[in-house]
Each structure stands twice: as C-alpha cells, then as structure tokens.
Coordinates of C-alpha atoms in Angstrom, one line a residue:
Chain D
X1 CA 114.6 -16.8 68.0
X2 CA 114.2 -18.8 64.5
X3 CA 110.5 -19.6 66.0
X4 CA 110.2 -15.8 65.9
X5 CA 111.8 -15.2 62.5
X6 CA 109.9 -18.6 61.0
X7 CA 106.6 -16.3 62.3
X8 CA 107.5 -12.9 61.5
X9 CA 105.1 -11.0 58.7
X10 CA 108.3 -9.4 57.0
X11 CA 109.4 -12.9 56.5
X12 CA 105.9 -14.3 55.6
X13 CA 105.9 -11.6 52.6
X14 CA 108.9 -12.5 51.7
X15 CA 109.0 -16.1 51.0
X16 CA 104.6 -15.5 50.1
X17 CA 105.7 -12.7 46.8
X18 CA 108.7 -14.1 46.2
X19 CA 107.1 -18.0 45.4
X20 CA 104.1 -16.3 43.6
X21 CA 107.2 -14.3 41.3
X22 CA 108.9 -17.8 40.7
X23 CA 105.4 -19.6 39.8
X24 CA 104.5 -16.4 37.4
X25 CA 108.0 -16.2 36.2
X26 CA 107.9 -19.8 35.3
X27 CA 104.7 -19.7 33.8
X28 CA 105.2 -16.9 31.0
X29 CA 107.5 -18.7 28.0
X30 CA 105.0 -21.8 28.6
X31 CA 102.1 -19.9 27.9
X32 CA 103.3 -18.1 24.6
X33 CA 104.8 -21.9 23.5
X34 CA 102.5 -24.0 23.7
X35 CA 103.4 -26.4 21.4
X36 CA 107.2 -26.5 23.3
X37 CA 105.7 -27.0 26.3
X38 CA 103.5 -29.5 25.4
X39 CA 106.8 -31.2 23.2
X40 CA 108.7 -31.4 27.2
X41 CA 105.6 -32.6 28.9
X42 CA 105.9 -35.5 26.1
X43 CA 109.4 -36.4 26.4
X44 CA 108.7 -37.0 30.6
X45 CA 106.7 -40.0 29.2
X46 CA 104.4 -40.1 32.2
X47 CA 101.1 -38.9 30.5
X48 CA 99.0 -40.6 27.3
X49 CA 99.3 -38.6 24.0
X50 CA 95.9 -37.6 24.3
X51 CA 96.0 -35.9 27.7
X52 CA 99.6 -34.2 26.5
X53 CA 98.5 -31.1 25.0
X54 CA 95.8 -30.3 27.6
X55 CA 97.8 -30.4 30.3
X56 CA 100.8 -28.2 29.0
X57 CA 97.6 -25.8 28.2
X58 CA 96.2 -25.8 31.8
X59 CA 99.5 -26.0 33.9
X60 CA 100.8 -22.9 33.1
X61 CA 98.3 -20.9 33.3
X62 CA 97.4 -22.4 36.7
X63 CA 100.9 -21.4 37.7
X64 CA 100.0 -18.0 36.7
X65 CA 97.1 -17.6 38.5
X66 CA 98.5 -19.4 41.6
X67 CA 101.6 -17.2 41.3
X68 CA 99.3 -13.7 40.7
X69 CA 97.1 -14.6 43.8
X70 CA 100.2 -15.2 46.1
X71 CA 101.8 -11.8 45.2
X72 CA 98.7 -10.1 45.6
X73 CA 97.4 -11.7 48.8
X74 CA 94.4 -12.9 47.7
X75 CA 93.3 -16.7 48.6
X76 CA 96.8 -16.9 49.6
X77 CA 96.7 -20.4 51.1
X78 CA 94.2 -22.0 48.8
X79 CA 97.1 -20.9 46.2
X80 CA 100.0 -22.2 48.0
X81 CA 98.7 -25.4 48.5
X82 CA 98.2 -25.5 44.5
X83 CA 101.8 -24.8 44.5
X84 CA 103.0 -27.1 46.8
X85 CA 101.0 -29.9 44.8
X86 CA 102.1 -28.7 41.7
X87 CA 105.9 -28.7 43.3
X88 CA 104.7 -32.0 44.4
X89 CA 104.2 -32.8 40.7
X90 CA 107.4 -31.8 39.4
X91 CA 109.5 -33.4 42.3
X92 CA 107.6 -37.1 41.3
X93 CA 108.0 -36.1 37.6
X94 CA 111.9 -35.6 37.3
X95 CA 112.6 -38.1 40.1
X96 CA 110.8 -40.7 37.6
X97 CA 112.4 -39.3 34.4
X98 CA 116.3 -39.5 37.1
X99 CA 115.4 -43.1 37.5
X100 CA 115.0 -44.2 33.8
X101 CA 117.7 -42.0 32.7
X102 CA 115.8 -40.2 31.0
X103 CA 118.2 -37.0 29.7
X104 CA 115.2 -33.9 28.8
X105 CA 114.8 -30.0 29.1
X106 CA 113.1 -29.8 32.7
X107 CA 110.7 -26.8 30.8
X108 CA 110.9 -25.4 34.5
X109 CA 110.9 -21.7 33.5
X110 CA 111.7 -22.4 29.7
X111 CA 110.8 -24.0 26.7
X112 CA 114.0 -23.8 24.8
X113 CA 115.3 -27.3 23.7
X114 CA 118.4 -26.1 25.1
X115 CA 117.0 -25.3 28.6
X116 CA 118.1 -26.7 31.7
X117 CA 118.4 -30.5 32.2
X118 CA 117.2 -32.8 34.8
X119 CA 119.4 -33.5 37.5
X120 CA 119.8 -33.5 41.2
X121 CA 120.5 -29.8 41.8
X122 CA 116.7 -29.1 40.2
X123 CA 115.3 -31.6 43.0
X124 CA 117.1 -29.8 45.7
X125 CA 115.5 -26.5 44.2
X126 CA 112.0 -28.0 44.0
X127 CA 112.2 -29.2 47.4
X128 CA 113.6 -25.6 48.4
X129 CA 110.1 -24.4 46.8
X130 CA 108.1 -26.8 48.6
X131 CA 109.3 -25.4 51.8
X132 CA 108.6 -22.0 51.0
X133 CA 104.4 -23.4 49.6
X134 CA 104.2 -25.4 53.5
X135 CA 105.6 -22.0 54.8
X136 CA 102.7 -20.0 53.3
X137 CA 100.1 -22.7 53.7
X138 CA 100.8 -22.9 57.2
X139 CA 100.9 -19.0 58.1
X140 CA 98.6 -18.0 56.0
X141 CA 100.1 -14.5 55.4
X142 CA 98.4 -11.6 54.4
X143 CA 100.7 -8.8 54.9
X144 CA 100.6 -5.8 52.1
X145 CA 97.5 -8.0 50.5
X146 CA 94.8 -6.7 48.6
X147 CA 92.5 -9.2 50.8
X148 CA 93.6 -6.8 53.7
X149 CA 93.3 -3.8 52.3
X150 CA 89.5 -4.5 51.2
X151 CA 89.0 -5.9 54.3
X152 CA 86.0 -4.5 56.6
X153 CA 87.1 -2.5 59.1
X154 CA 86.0 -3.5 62.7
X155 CA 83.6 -1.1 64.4
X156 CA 85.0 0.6 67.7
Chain U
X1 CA 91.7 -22.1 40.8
X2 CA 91.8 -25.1 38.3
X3 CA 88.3 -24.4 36.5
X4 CA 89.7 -20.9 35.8
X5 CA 93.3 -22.1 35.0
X6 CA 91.5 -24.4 32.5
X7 CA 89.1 -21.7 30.8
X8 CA 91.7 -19.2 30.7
X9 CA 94.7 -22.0 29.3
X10 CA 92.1 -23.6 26.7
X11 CA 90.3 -20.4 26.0
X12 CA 94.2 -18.1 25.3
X13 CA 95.2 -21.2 23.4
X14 CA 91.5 -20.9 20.7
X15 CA 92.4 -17.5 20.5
X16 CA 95.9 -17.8 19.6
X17 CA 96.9 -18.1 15.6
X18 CA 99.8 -20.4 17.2
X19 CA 97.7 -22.4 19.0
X20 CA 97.6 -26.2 19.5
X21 CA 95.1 -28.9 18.8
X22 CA 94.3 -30.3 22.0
X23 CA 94.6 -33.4 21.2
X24 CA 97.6 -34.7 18.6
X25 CA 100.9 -33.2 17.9
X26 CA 102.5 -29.9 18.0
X27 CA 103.2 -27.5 15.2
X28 CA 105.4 -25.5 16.8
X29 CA 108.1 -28.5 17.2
X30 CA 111.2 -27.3 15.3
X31 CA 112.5 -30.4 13.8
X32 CA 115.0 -29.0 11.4
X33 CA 114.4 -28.9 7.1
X34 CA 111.9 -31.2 6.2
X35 CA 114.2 -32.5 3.4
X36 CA 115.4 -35.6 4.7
X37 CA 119.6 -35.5 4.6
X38 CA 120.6 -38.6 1.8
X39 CA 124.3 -39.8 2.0
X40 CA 126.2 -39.4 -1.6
X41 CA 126.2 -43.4 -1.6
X42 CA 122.6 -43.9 -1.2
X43 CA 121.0 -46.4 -3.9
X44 CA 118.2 -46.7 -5.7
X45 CA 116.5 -50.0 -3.5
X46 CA 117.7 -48.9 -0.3
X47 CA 115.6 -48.4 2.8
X48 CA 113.9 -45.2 2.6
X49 CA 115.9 -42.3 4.9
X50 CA 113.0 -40.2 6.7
X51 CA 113.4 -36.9 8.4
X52 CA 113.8 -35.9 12.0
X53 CA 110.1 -35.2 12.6
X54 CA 108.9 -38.5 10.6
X55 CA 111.8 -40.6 13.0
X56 CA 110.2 -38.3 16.3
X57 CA 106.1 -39.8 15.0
X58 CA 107.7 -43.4 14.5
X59 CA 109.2 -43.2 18.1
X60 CA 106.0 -43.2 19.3
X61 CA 105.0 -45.9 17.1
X62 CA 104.1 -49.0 19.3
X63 CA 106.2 -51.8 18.8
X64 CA 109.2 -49.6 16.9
X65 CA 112.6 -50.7 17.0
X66 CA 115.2 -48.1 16.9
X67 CA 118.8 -49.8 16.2
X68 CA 121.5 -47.8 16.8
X69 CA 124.8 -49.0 14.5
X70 CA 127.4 -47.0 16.1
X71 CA 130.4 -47.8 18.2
X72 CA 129.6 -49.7 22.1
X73 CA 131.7 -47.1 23.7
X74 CA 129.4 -44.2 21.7
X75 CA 126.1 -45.7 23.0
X76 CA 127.2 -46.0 26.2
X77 CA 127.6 -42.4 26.3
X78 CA 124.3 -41.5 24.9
X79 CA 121.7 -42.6 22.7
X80 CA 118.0 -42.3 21.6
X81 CA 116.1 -43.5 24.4
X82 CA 115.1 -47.6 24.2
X83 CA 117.6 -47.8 21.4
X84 CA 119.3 -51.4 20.8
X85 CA 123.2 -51.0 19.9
X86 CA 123.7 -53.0 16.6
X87 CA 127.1 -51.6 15.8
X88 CA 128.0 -52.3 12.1
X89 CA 131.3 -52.7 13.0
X90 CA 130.8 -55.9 15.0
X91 CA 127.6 -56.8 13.8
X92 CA 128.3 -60.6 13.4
X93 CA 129.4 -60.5 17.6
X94 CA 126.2 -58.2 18.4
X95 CA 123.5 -60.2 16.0
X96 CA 123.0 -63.3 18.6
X97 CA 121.9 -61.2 21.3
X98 CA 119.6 -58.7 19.1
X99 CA 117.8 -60.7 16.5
X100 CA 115.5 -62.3 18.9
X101 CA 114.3 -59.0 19.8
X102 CA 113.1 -58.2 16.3
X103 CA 110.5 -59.9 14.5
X104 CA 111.0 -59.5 10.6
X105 CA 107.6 -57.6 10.3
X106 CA 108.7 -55.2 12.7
X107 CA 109.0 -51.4 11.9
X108 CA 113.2 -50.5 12.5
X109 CA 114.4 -47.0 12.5
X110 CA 118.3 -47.3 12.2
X111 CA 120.9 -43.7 13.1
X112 CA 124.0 -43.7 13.4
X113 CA 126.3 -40.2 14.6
X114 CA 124.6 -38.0 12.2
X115 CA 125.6 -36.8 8.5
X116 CA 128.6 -38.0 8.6
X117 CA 127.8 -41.5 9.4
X118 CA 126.6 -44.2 6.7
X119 CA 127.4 -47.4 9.0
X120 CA 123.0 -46.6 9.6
X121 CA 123.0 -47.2 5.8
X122 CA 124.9 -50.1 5.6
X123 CA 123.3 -51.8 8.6
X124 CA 120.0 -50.7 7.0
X125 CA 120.7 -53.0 3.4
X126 CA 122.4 -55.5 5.8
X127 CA 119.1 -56.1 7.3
X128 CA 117.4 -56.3 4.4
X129 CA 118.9 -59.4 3.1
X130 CA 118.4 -60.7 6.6
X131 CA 114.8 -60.6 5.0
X132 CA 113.5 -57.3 7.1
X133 CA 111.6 -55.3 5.0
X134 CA 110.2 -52.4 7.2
X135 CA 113.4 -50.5 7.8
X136 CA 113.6 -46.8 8.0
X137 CA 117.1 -45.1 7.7
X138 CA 117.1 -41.7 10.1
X139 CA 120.8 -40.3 8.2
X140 CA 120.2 -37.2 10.6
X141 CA 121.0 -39.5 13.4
X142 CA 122.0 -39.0 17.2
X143 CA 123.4 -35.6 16.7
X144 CA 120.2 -34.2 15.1
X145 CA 117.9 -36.1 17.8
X146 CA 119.8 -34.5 20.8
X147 CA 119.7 -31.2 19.9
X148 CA 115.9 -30.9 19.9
X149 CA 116.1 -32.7 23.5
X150 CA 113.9 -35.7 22.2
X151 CA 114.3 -38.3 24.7
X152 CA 117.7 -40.0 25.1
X153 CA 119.7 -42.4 27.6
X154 CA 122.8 -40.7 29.2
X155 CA 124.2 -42.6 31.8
X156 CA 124.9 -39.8 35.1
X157 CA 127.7 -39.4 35.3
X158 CA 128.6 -38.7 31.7
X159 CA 125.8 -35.4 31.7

C-alpha cells in the first residue's frame, strides 16, 4: 500500500511542484539582495573571498531555474538532481558551520540579518528536502507537465 | 542548467543599479552610521576606535587579533567569532595565558559590550604601554557585531 502511494502520479506532483515552489520561493529575496546574500555566503567561511560574490550570484538563480523547471515539468529529473546536490550543499554547509559553532543567518529563504539561525531543526528540514529531490529523481514524474503536453502523440 | 543559472545570475546582476562586484566586498552590507561611536573619556593619544564595517574588513585581515575585554561568564555566552577573552577586570590573571598569542606587531581589534562599555578602552591604553602599537578600539562592540549576524561563537545550548 505505501509502495502504491510512494508510486502514485498524484503524489509524484505533489512532492515534484511543491519542491520546485520551495527552491523558487527560496531563491527570490537572494536574487534582489545580492550583496546580503553574498554577506551570509561569507560568514559560512567555507569559500575564498574571491569566489564569494559569484557564487551568491549563480546559486540563486540556479534555484530558480531548477525550481521553474520542476513546477512546470520540464527536465524534471535533470532538475531534481540539481536540487538534491544543491540540498546536498546546504546539509554539508551548516553541518560545518554546527561544528565550529559558528552562530549565522542560514539565508535559506531570506537575507535579512535577522533570519533564521543554524541549528538542528534546519538539518532535519534539508534532509526532509532531500527526500522529496530522490523522490523526483527516481520517478521521474511528469504529470500536468508542459513536457507532456507538447509531447508527440503516438500514431494509432 | 548551471551555464544558464550563471548567464542569467551574472548577466541580472550587470544589469542591476544594486549590483555587486564580483569579486570584493558588498555595498549593500548595512553596517550601521559610518561615524564611528567615541566614549566621552576618550583622549587625545588613544588607540584609534574604528567603525563596525572597518572592524567587519579587519576581521578578515590575516593574522588579526580580536581581544574581547569583557566579563568570562559574558564570553562564554557569546562572542565575535576566534575572539581571545582579555577581561579588564582580571587582566593581570588572564595576561599569562594570552600574551604569547600576540606578537607586539600584531594588528588587535579590542570590544567590549557595546556603547556602554569602556573596559575595550581601557584594555586598549593598557596595551599600549605593554608596547603594542597596532591596536584598534571597536566602541560599538558585541552588541553592534551581533545584530548584523557577523560571525560569532554561541555555545548550543545558550542559542
């Protein structure tokens, strides 16, 4: 019965739009601040000054386009597995900054200094993520897609 | 997926009046006024006090020293990240242990609490007979540095 609910195309668009909703919603106050962004991506400590502000240009928008494609249906599991290495990322990422005590905005969906913090309750919810990015790697869904709808339709 | 993500992300950010330099610092940071906060007892000859954003560039300074002169029991519940705790207070106690960490060229960015604080002053002319010359007073101190999230040791169970 779970194997049938785990497989189920209702349940495949569910968990496919709603993690491409998450990844756009998270992406949207990093993309108009920049300069915050790139200010959290600092304080993690794990990248060199010079490779700061490029990254906190590119990740965002990757999240965008990774969340736009999974909502859509189009190149749905090259997208997930972005967003399961991206999730990847973050779990490595705040792990790290756990360890050294290191006490920062996560920037997860916003760039306010006064954001939430790292802790364990933001690893549990990455990991939740991760689960839903194997889920749509693995089944590949494509119902209500655009890549179904423009798909050729098989002679009779 | 990434080339795109990376012409869309650098080519938004050229077009954007708030844009950032990709390489460098951020002009958006909000580090407060840029007049730097000076206690009624300062002194002509005292270490010069520097501003939030001028203590956030020396942080990434190699080789930086940030001294933190407040109570034990106040570091232990936060402080800038890397910090030593010199507490005024019990300076002669805490000296053994710190002074071979710091060579008397080194660069040494002292805070205490914030505003209301001058044991950062103090410490900071302290030091200077000592024979340290390159010391830096930050008078906006912890309270200032924490609430722009700039990175800071809290022990868990205290966050």
């Amino acid at each position: 019965m779970i194997k049938k609910f785990i497989q189920d195309d209702a349940v495949g668009f569910l968990v496919r739009v709603g993690l491409g909703l998450i990844f756009v919603f998270a992406s949207v106050d990093k993309i108009l601040h920049p300069g915050a962004f790139a200010r959290i991506v600092d304080n993690y400590q794990l990248l060199p000054g010079d490779l700061v502000n490029i990254f906190a240009l590119i990740l965002p928008m990757l999240e965008l386009l990774c969340g736009l494609a999974l909502i859509l249906g189009v190149l749905v599991r090259p997208s997930a597995v972005w967003a399961g290495g991206m999730l990847v990322m973050f779990i490595v990422a705040v792990s790290l900054a756990l360890a050294q005590g290191i006490n920062i905005s996560c920037g997860c969906f916003s760039t306010s200094a006064h954001a939430r913090t790292l802790g364990f309750s933001l690893l549990l919810q990455d990991f939740g993520m991760l689960l839903l990015a194997i889920h749509a790697i693995y089944f590949d869904n494509h119902f209500l897609s655009i890549s179904r709808l423009f798909r050729p339709r098989r002679a009779n | 997926m990434l080339a795109a993500a990376a012409i869309l992300g650098l080519g938004s950010n050229a077009l954007n009046p708030d844009g950032i330099p990709l390489v460098g610092y951020y002009p958006e940071i909000e580090y407060g006024p840029d007049s730097v906060i000076v206690p009624p007892s300062a002194e002509e000859g005292d270490p010069p006090f520097i501003t939030l954003k001028e203590a956030y560039g020396k942080y990434h300074d190699p080789g930086t020293v940030f001294l933190d002169s407040r109570e034990p029991e106040e570091y232990e519940i936060g402080h800038i990240k890397g910090a030593l705790n010199l507490p005024f207070d019990w300076v002669d106690e805490y000296w053994p242990d710190v002074e071979p960490l710091l060579s008397t060229d080194a660069q040494i960015v002292i805070y205490c609490s914030g505003a209301e604080c001058e044991l950062s002053l103090f410490e900071g002319r302290y030091l200077r007979e000592l024979g340290y010359q390159n010391i830096f007073i930050f008078f906006g101190g912890w309270s200032e540095w924490e609430s722009r999230s700039f990175p800071t040791e809290i022990p868990e169970n205290e966050s």
